[in-house]
Amino acid sequence: MEAAIITIMALLFLSFVALGVFVTVKAVKAAKRGVDRTIDQARRTVEDTTLRAKSFGQAGVTGELARLRLSLRTSMRATQEALHAGVGEDASLKESLDLFHRLSAHGLELDEDLKRLEREPDRAWVAGQLPELTARTERITSSADALRRAARDRALKFAEDDLSALSAQIDVEAGALRHWTTGPETMQEAPGAGPGTSQGNHRPSSSGNHRPTAAPGNAGPATGAEPSAITAPDPRRTAYPWEKSARPETTT
């Protein structure tokens, strides 16, 4: 019996140790990924700042190469963020994201070529390569911009359609809530017509025209020649705001 208890305790101890090691390894890996992301983001920020400074501060081949790299990186990053943000809500963007991944391979290759040319000592030869590099950059950035704008236009269209449908539903609900305004004469009531007056007790006026009959739920005490106002329900009749009041049809 004691041996069994010792064995169980040893197994529990080993299980807790294994669980602790597993949790520690996962935490270390997550921290490492966070550090790597932070380092990558800092590196990109430094590179973008350096390229921006070169494109504005230096003329000639160096400034042109920096401008091309900055334009390429800015366009590709904006498109990537737009597609990744929309693919969670719109599954149709998965194909667009696959196309962007293929385009990214060409963009990375071009960025590496531009980076190598920045270290090329023969500036005259690099200047001769600029027209072809500029054309490649414009083709890639144009394709990336087309994907990004199409994704945003699609999201805006869906949002507009949803808003239109919601506005139509709200208009219908608002009309249903204003059920007493269905006709131009429903706001006027016959003098002396109270909640207890039935439809058969209404008499025509001396002019021969029938006055409109007040809705049972909206009729109040008689006030002579003036129509009774639509008043709020008495708060003492309901204990809680979510309790339903009596329907007008049940009023006698």
PDB file of C-alpha atoms in Angstrom:
ATOM      1  CA  MET A   1       0.000   0.000   0.000  1.00  0.00           C
ATOM      2  CA  GLU A   2       2.762   2.408   0.898  1.00  0.00           C
ATOM      3  CA  ALA A   3       4.627   1.495  -2.287  1.00  0.00           C
ATOM      4  CA  ALA A   4       1.537   2.315  -4.387  1.00  0.00           C
ATOM      5  CA  ILE A   5       1.145   5.678  -2.663  1.00  0.00           C
ATOM      6  CA  ILE A   6       4.804   6.487  -3.231  1.00  0.00           C
ATOM      7  CA  THR A   7       4.488   5.516  -6.906  1.00  0.00           C
ATOM      8  CA  ILE A   8       1.435   7.731  -7.369  1.00  0.00           C
ATOM      9  CA  MET A   9       3.158  10.654  -5.669  1.00  0.00           C
ATOM     10  CA  ALA A  10       6.220  10.172  -7.868  1.00  0.00           C
ATOM     11  CA  LEU A  11       4.062  10.116 -11.007  1.00  0.00           C
ATOM     12  CA  LEU A  12       2.263  13.284  -9.940  1.00  0.00           C
ATOM     13  CA  PHE A  13       5.584  14.966  -9.219  1.00  0.00           C
ATOM     14  CA  LEU A  14       6.941  13.982 -12.635  1.00  0.00           C
ATOM     15  CA  SER A  15       3.744  15.181 -14.289  1.00  0.00           C
ATOM     16  CA  PHE A  16       4.002  18.580 -12.615  1.00  0.00           C
ATOM     17  CA  VAL A  17       7.670  18.835 -13.583  1.00  0.00           C
ATOM     18  CA  ALA A  18       6.892  17.943 -17.209  1.00  0.00           C
ATOM     19  CA  LEU A  19       4.044  20.452 -17.289  1.00  0.00           C
ATOM     20  CA  GLY A  20       6.280  23.142 -15.850  1.00  0.00           C
ATOM     21  CA  VAL A  21       8.970  22.435 -18.415  1.00  0.00           C
ATOM     22  CA  PHE A  22       6.408  22.532 -21.242  1.00  0.00           C
ATOM     23  CA  VAL A  23       4.936  25.834 -20.066  1.00  0.00           C
ATOM     24  CA  THR A  24       8.414  27.305 -19.652  1.00  0.00           C
ATOM     25  CA  VAL A  25       9.460  26.265 -23.159  1.00  0.00           C
ATOM     26  CA  LYS A  26       6.275  27.731 -24.651  1.00  0.00           C
ATOM     27  CA  ALA A  27       6.781  30.984 -22.770  1.00  0.00           C
ATOM     28  CA  VAL A  28      10.404  31.221 -23.896  1.00  0.00           C
ATOM     29  CA  LYS A  29       9.436  30.596 -27.522  1.00  0.00           C
ATOM     30  CA  ALA A  30       6.661  33.194 -27.352  1.00  0.00           C
ATOM     31  CA  ALA A  31       9.049  35.718 -25.816  1.00  0.00           C
ATOM     32  CA  LYS A  32      11.626  34.962 -28.521  1.00  0.00           C
ATOM     33  CA  ARG A  33       9.036  35.506 -31.245  1.00  0.00           C
ATOM     34  CA  GLY A  34       8.037  38.781 -29.649  1.00  0.00           C
ATOM     35  CA  VAL A  35      11.647  39.915 -29.482  1.00  0.00           C
ATOM     36  CA  ASP A  36      12.221  38.884 -33.103  1.00  0.00           C
ATOM     37  CA  ARG A  37       9.159  40.833 -34.220  1.00  0.00           C
ATOM     38  CA  THR A  38      10.334  43.870 -32.296  1.00  0.00           C
ATOM     39  CA  ILE A  39      13.812  43.644 -33.807  1.00  0.00           C
ATOM     40  CA  ASP A  40      12.416  43.217 -37.321  1.00  0.00           C
ATOM     41  CA  GLN A  41      10.105  46.187 -36.882  1.00  0.00           C
ATOM     42  CA  ALA A  42      12.939  48.331 -35.544  1.00  0.00           C
ATOM     43  CA  ARG A  43      15.158  47.273 -38.442  1.00  0.00           C
ATOM     44  CA  ARG A  44      12.473  48.143 -40.979  1.00  0.00           C
ATOM     45  CA  THR A  45      11.923  51.499 -39.325  1.00  0.00           C
ATOM     46  CA  VAL A  46      15.646  52.299 -39.446  1.00  0.00           C
ATOM     47  CA  GLU A  47      15.904  51.223 -43.091  1.00  0.00           C
ATOM     48  CA  ASP A  48      12.869  53.264 -44.094  1.00  0.00           C
ATOM     49  CA  THR A  49      14.223  56.316 -42.297  1.00  0.00           C
ATOM     50  CA  THR A  50      17.605  55.896 -43.970  1.00  0.00           C
ATOM     51  CA  LEU A  51      16.051  55.493 -47.414  1.00  0.00           C
ATOM     52  CA  ARG A  52      13.843  58.526 -46.886  1.00  0.00           C
ATOM     53  CA  ALA A  53      16.848  60.598 -45.861  1.00  0.00           C
ATOM     54  CA  LYS A  54      18.820  59.439 -48.905  1.00  0.00           C
ATOM     55  CA  SER A  55      15.967  60.081 -51.320  1.00  0.00           C
ATOM     56  CA  PHE A  56      15.583  63.674 -50.120  1.00  0.00           C
ATOM     57  CA  GLY A  57      19.148  64.483 -49.137  1.00  0.00           C
ATOM     58  CA  GLN A  58      21.190  62.965 -51.969  1.00  0.00           C
ATOM     59  CA  ALA A  59      20.972  63.552 -55.675  1.00  0.00           C
ATOM     60  CA  GLY A  60      22.009  61.406 -58.581  1.00  0.00           C
ATOM     61  CA  VAL A  61      22.103  57.609 -58.656  1.00  0.00           C
ATOM     62  CA  THR A  62      22.133  57.109 -54.895  1.00  0.00           C
ATOM     63  CA  GLY A  63      19.039  59.212 -54.332  1.00  0.00           C
ATOM     64  CA  GLU A  64      17.183  57.531 -57.204  1.00  0.00           C
ATOM     65  CA  LEU A  65      17.930  54.041 -55.908  1.00  0.00           C
ATOM     66  CA  ALA A  66      16.732  55.056 -52.450  1.00  0.00           C
ATOM     67  CA  ARG A  67      13.560  56.511 -53.920  1.00  0.00           C
ATOM     68  CA  LEU A  68      12.818  53.296 -55.838  1.00  0.00           C
ATOM     69  CA  ARG A  69      13.382  51.115 -52.775  1.00  0.00           C
ATOM     70  CA  LEU A  70      11.230  53.351 -50.593  1.00  0.00           C
ATOM     71  CA  SER A  71       8.395  53.385 -53.129  1.00  0.00           C
ATOM     72  CA  LEU A  72       8.532  49.600 -53.475  1.00  0.00           C
ATOM     73  CA  ARG A  73       8.573  48.907 -49.751  1.00  0.00           C
ATOM     74  CA  THR A  74       5.791  51.389 -48.971  1.00  0.00           C
ATOM     75  CA  SER A  75       3.432  50.021 -51.616  1.00  0.00           C
ATOM     76  CA  MET A  76       4.042  46.365 -50.777  1.00  0.00           C
ATOM     77  CA  ARG A  77       3.656  46.890 -47.036  1.00  0.00           C
ATOM     78  CA  ALA A  78       0.394  48.841 -47.415  1.00  0.00           C
ATOM     79  CA  THR A  79      -1.056  46.160 -49.696  1.00  0.00           C
ATOM     80  CA  GLN A  80      -0.027  43.372 -47.345  1.00  0.00           C
ATOM     81  CA  GLU A  81      -1.663  45.083 -44.367  1.00  0.00           C
ATOM     82  CA  ALA A  82      -4.880  45.749 -46.308  1.00  0.00           C
ATOM     83  CA  LEU A  83      -5.215  42.153 -47.537  1.00  0.00           C
ATOM     84  CA  HIS A  84      -4.397  40.584 -44.181  1.00  0.00           C
ATOM     85  CA  ALA A  85      -6.908  42.878 -42.468  1.00  0.00           C
ATOM     86  CA  GLY A  86      -9.715  41.990 -44.896  1.00  0.00           C
ATOM     87  CA  VAL A  87      -9.155  38.270 -45.446  1.00  0.00           C
ATOM     88  CA  GLY A  88     -10.594  37.467 -42.000  1.00  0.00           C
ATOM     89  CA  GLU A  89     -13.975  38.948 -42.977  1.00  0.00           C
ATOM     90  CA  ASP A  90     -13.976  38.231 -46.722  1.00  0.00           C
ATOM     91  CA  ALA A  91     -12.865  34.761 -47.782  1.00  0.00           C
ATOM     92  CA  SER A  92     -12.722  35.895 -51.425  1.00  0.00           C
ATOM     93  CA  LEU A  93      -9.529  37.803 -50.633  1.00  0.00           C
ATOM     94  CA  LYS A  94      -7.596  34.559 -50.136  1.00  0.00           C
ATOM     95  CA  GLU A  95      -6.989  34.319 -53.877  1.00  0.00           C
ATOM     96  CA  SER A  96      -5.870  37.940 -53.923  1.00  0.00           C
ATOM     97  CA  LEU A  97      -3.537  37.195 -51.019  1.00  0.00           C
ATOM     98  CA  ASP A  98      -2.044  34.253 -52.933  1.00  0.00           C
ATOM     99  CA  LEU A  99      -1.424  36.534 -55.903  1.00  0.00           C
ATOM    100  CA  PHE A 100       0.199  39.063 -53.610  1.00  0.00           C
ATOM    101  CA  HIS A 101       2.540  36.399 -52.244  1.00  0.00           C
ATOM    102  CA  ARG A 102       3.668  35.664 -55.788  1.00  0.00           C
ATOM    103  CA  LEU A 103       4.101  39.375 -56.411  1.00  0.00           C
ATOM    104  CA  SER A 104       6.070  39.679 -53.171  1.00  0.00           C
ATOM    105  CA  ALA A 105       8.668  37.252 -54.515  1.00  0.00           C
ATOM    106  CA  HIS A 106       9.324  39.628 -57.425  1.00  0.00           C
ATOM    107  CA  GLY A 107       9.353  42.574 -55.050  1.00  0.00           C
ATOM    108  CA  LEU A 108      11.930  40.961 -52.777  1.00  0.00           C
ATOM    109  CA  GLU A 109      14.114  40.120 -55.765  1.00  0.00           C
ATOM    110  CA  LEU A 110      13.937  43.704 -56.989  1.00  0.00           C
ATOM    111  CA  ASP A 111      14.709  45.073 -53.524  1.00  0.00           C
ATOM    112  CA  GLU A 112      17.802  42.865 -53.306  1.00  0.00           C
ATOM    113  CA  ASP A 113      18.945  44.065 -56.753  1.00  0.00           C
ATOM    114  CA  LEU A 114      18.511  47.689 -55.725  1.00  0.00           C
ATOM    115  CA  LYS A 115      20.366  47.073 -52.471  1.00  0.00           C
ATOM    116  CA  ARG A 116      23.311  45.519 -54.337  1.00  0.00           C
ATOM    117  CA  LEU A 117      23.436  48.391 -56.766  1.00  0.00           C
ATOM    118  CA  GLU A 118      23.764  50.819 -53.855  1.00  0.00           C
ATOM    119  CA  ARG A 119      27.159  49.245 -53.160  1.00  0.00           C
ATOM    120  CA  GLU A 120      28.211  49.163 -56.805  1.00  0.00           C
ATOM    121  CA  PRO A 121      31.291  51.394 -57.325  1.00  0.00           C
ATOM    122  CA  ASP A 122      30.641  51.959 -61.053  1.00  0.00           C
ATOM    123  CA  ARG A 123      28.026  54.676 -60.791  1.00  0.00           C
ATOM    124  CA  ALA A 124      27.920  55.238 -64.545  1.00  0.00           C
ATOM    125  CA  TRP A 125      26.898  51.609 -65.151  1.00  0.00           C
ATOM    126  CA  VAL A 126      24.294  51.863 -62.390  1.00  0.00           C
ATOM    127  CA  ALA A 127      22.888  54.985 -64.024  1.00  0.00           C
ATOM    128  CA  GLY A 128      22.432  52.991 -67.227  1.00  0.00           C
ATOM    129  CA  GLN A 129      20.417  50.381 -65.310  1.00  0.00           C
ATOM    130  CA  LEU A 130      18.053  52.901 -63.778  1.00  0.00           C
ATOM    131  CA  PRO A 131      15.447  52.991 -66.605  1.00  0.00           C
ATOM    132  CA  GLU A 132      14.949  49.222 -66.463  1.00  0.00           C
ATOM    133  CA  LEU A 133      14.844  49.232 -62.656  1.00  0.00           C
ATOM    134  CA  THR A 134      12.336  52.070 -62.649  1.00  0.00           C
ATOM    135  CA  ALA A 135      10.074  50.186 -65.060  1.00  0.00           C
ATOM    136  CA  ARG A 136      10.225  47.041 -62.903  1.00  0.00           C
ATOM    137  CA  THR A 137       9.435  49.036 -59.801  1.00  0.00           C
ATOM    138  CA  GLU A 138       6.457  50.734 -61.431  1.00  0.00           C
ATOM    139  CA  ARG A 139       5.042  47.412 -62.671  1.00  0.00           C
ATOM    140  CA  ILE A 140       5.259  45.803 -59.244  1.00  0.00           C
ATOM    141  CA  THR A 141       3.921  48.799 -57.348  1.00  0.00           C
ATOM    142  CA  SER A 142       1.091  49.270 -59.864  1.00  0.00           C
ATOM    143  CA  SER A 143      -0.002  45.648 -59.385  1.00  0.00           C
ATOM    144  CA  ALA A 144       0.200  45.979 -55.604  1.00  0.00           C
ATOM    145  CA  ASP A 145      -1.775  49.229 -55.663  1.00  0.00           C
ATOM    146  CA  ALA A 146      -4.450  47.618 -57.867  1.00  0.00           C
ATOM    147  CA  LEU A 147      -4.911  44.748 -55.395  1.00  0.00           C
ATOM    148  CA  ARG A 148      -5.048  47.088 -52.424  1.00  0.00           C
ATOM    149  CA  ARG A 149      -7.556  49.493 -53.972  1.00  0.00           C
ATOM    150  CA  ALA A 150      -9.781  46.662 -55.203  1.00  0.00           C
ATOM    151  CA  ALA A 151      -9.848  45.136 -51.710  1.00  0.00           C
ATOM    152  CA  ARG A 152     -10.753  48.475 -50.153  1.00  0.00           C
ATOM    153  CA  ASP A 153     -13.433  49.200 -52.760  1.00  0.00           C
ATOM    154  CA  ARG A 154     -14.925  45.761 -52.102  1.00  0.00           C
ATOM    155  CA  ALA A 155     -14.994  46.397 -48.339  1.00  0.00           C
ATOM    156  CA  LEU A 156     -16.590  49.823 -48.851  1.00  0.00           C
ATOM    157  CA  LYS A 157     -19.226  48.333 -51.160  1.00  0.00           C
ATOM    158  CA  PHE A 158     -20.162  45.675 -48.605  1.00  0.00           C
ATOM    159  CA  ALA A 159     -20.331  48.305 -45.861  1.00  0.00           C
ATOM    160  CA  GLU A 160     -22.553  50.529 -48.037  1.00  0.00           C
ATOM    161  CA  ASP A 161     -24.923  47.658 -48.863  1.00  0.00           C
ATOM    162  CA  ASP A 162     -25.171  46.677 -45.203  1.00  0.00           C
ATOM    163  CA  LEU A 163     -25.842  50.278 -44.200  1.00  0.00           C
ATOM    164  CA  SER A 164     -28.565  50.612 -46.844  1.00  0.00           C
ATOM    165  CA  ALA A 165     -30.285  47.428 -45.657  1.00  0.00           C
ATOM    166  CA  LEU A 166     -30.012  48.562 -42.038  1.00  0.00           C
ATOM    167  CA  SER A 167     -31.446  51.993 -42.876  1.00  0.00           C
ATOM    168  CA  ALA A 168     -34.405  50.379 -44.638  1.00  0.00           C
ATOM    169  CA  GLN A 169     -35.101  48.149 -41.638  1.00  0.00           C
ATOM    170  CA  ILE A 170     -34.865  51.123 -39.290  1.00  0.00           C
ATOM    171  CA  ASP A 171     -37.328  53.095 -41.460  1.00  0.00           C
ATOM    172  CA  VAL A 172     -39.813  50.211 -41.334  1.00  0.00           C
ATOM    173  CA  GLU A 173     -39.424  49.913 -37.563  1.00  0.00           C
ATOM    174  CA  ALA A 174     -39.791  53.668 -37.095  1.00  0.00           C
ATOM    175  CA  GLY A 175     -43.013  53.623 -39.120  1.00  0.00           C
ATOM    176  CA  ALA A 176     -44.331  50.743 -37.035  1.00  0.00           C
ATOM    177  CA  LEU A 177     -43.550  52.609 -33.824  1.00  0.00           C
ATOM    178  CA  ARG A 178     -45.462  55.671 -35.109  1.00  0.00           C
ATOM    179  CA  HIS A 179     -48.651  53.652 -35.687  1.00  0.00           C
ATOM    180  CA  TRP A 180     -50.845  56.599 -34.630  1.00  0.00           C
ATOM    181  CA  THR A 181     -49.658  58.746 -37.565  1.00  0.00           C
ATOM    182  CA  THR A 182     -51.054  56.533 -40.319  1.00  0.00           C
ATOM    183  CA  GLY A 183     -53.593  59.178 -41.438  1.00  0.00           C
ATOM    184  CA  PRO A 184     -53.822  62.981 -41.473  1.00  0.00           C
ATOM    185  CA  GLU A 185     -56.886  63.062 -39.162  1.00  0.00           C
ATOM    186  CA  THR A 186     -55.954  60.427 -36.590  1.00  0.00           C
ATOM    187  CA  MET A 187     -54.526  62.998 -34.195  1.00  0.00           C
ATOM    188  CA  GLN A 188     -58.014  64.589 -33.719  1.00  0.00           C
ATOM    189  CA  GLU A 189     -60.562  63.013 -31.404  1.00  0.00           C
ATOM    190  CA  ALA A 190     -64.266  63.521 -30.906  1.00  0.00           C
ATOM    191  CA  PRO A 191     -65.250  65.677 -27.886  1.00  0.00           C
ATOM    192  CA  GLY A 192     -66.161  63.558 -24.899  1.00  0.00           C
ATOM    193  CA  ALA A 193     -64.678  60.370 -26.413  1.00  0.00           C
ATOM    194  CA  GLY A 194     -62.896  58.587 -23.613  1.00  0.00           C
ATOM    195  CA  PRO A 195     -61.368  55.123 -23.170  1.00  0.00           C
ATOM    196  CA  GLY A 196     -64.735  53.656 -22.262  1.00  0.00           C
ATOM    197  CA  THR A 197     -66.553  54.933 -25.352  1.00  0.00           C
ATOM    198  CA  SER A 198     -67.340  52.211 -27.866  1.00  0.00           C
ATOM    199  CA  GLN A 199     -67.504  52.620 -31.569  1.00  0.00           C
ATOM    200  CA  GLY A 200     -71.253  52.316 -31.625  1.00  0.00           C
ATOM    201  CA  ASN A 201     -71.822  55.293 -29.313  1.00  0.00           C
ATOM    202  CA  HIS A 202     -70.283  57.924 -31.623  1.00  0.00           C
ATOM    203  CA  ARG A 203     -72.801  60.375 -33.081  1.00  0.00           C
ATOM    204  CA  PRO A 204     -72.428  62.432 -36.250  1.00  0.00           C
ATOM    205  CA  SER A 205     -71.963  66.170 -35.846  1.00  0.00           C
ATOM    206  CA  SER A 206     -74.551  68.728 -36.809  1.00  0.00           C
ATOM    207  CA  SER A 207     -72.811  69.422 -40.098  1.00  0.00           C
ATOM    208  CA  GLY A 208     -73.285  65.828 -41.212  1.00  0.00           C
ATOM    209  CA  ASN A 209     -69.598  64.992 -41.233  1.00  0.00           C
ATOM    210  CA  HIS A 210     -68.317  62.191 -39.056  1.00  0.00           C
ATOM    211  CA  ARG A 211     -65.475  63.121 -36.717  1.00  0.00           C
ATOM    212  CA  PRO A 212     -62.620  60.605 -36.479  1.00  0.00           C
ATOM    213  CA  THR A 213     -62.761  58.116 -33.674  1.00  0.00           C
ATOM    214  CA  ALA A 214     -59.792  58.178 -31.318  1.00  0.00           C
ATOM    215  CA  ALA A 215     -57.728  55.042 -30.912  1.00  0.00           C
ATOM    216  CA  PRO A 216     -58.599  53.296 -27.639  1.00  0.00           C
ATOM    217  CA  GLY A 217     -54.968  53.204 -26.479  1.00  0.00           C
ATOM    218  CA  ASN A 218     -54.423  56.918 -27.142  1.00  0.00           C
ATOM    219  CA  ALA A 219     -57.731  58.342 -25.854  1.00  0.00           C
ATOM    220  CA  GLY A 220     -57.579  60.412 -22.663  1.00  0.00           C
ATOM    221  CA  PRO A 221     -60.120  62.271 -20.538  1.00  0.00           C
ATOM    222  CA  ALA A 222     -62.507  64.616 -22.270  1.00  0.00           C
ATOM    223  CA  THR A 223     -61.355  68.232 -22.421  1.00  0.00           C
ATOM    224  CA  GLY A 224     -64.276  69.923 -24.192  1.00  0.00           C
ATOM    225  CA  ALA A 225     -63.560  71.111 -27.711  1.00  0.00           C
ATOM    226  CA  GLU A 226     -59.807  70.512 -27.563  1.00  0.00           C
ATOM    227  CA  PRO A 227     -58.414  67.122 -28.635  1.00  0.00           C
ATOM    228  CA  SER A 228     -56.783  65.093 -25.917  1.00  0.00           C
ATOM    229  CA  ALA A 229     -53.004  64.905 -26.051  1.00  0.00           C
ATOM    230  CA  ILE A 230     -50.957  61.757 -26.429  1.00  0.00           C
ATOM    231  CA  THR A 231     -49.446  61.314 -22.982  1.00  0.00           C
ATOM    232  CA  ALA A 232     -46.797  58.970 -21.661  1.00  0.00           C
ATOM    233  CA  PRO A 233     -47.977  55.873 -19.749  1.00  0.00           C
ATOM    234  CA  ASP A 234     -48.330  56.170 -16.016  1.00  0.00           C
ATOM    235  CA  PRO A 235     -45.082  54.839 -14.468  1.00  0.00           C
ATOM    236  CA  ARG A 236     -47.032  53.568 -11.469  1.00  0.00           C
ATOM    237  CA  ARG A 237     -48.807  50.997 -13.608  1.00  0.00           C
ATOM    238  CA  THR A 238     -45.638  49.071 -14.503  1.00  0.00           C
ATOM    239  CA  ALA A 239     -43.026  47.991 -11.993  1.00  0.00           C
ATOM    240  CA  TYR A 240     -40.208  47.590 -14.551  1.00  0.00           C
ATOM    241  CA  PRO A 241     -39.628  49.248 -17.942  1.00  0.00           C
ATOM    242  CA  TRP A 242     -39.407  45.914 -19.727  1.00  0.00           C
ATOM    243  CA  GLU A 243     -42.868  44.775 -18.616  1.00  0.00           C
ATOM    244  CA  LYS A 244     -45.444  44.905 -21.384  1.00  0.00           C
ATOM    245  CA  SER A 245     -48.431  47.174 -20.915  1.00  0.00           C
ATOM    246  CA  ALA A 246     -51.968  46.203 -21.938  1.00  0.00           C
ATOM    247  CA  ARG A 247     -52.592  46.220 -25.668  1.00  0.00           C
ATOM    248  CA  PRO A 248     -55.065  48.792 -27.077  1.00  0.00           C
ATOM    249  CA  GLU A 249     -57.305  45.971 -28.337  1.00  0.00           C
ATOM    250  CA  THR A 250     -58.044  44.842 -24.754  1.00  0.00           C
ATOM    251  CA  THR A 251     -59.194  48.289 -23.621  1.00  0.00           C
ATOM    252  CA  THR A 252     -62.963  48.480 -23.216  1.00  0.00           C
TER     253      THR A 252
END
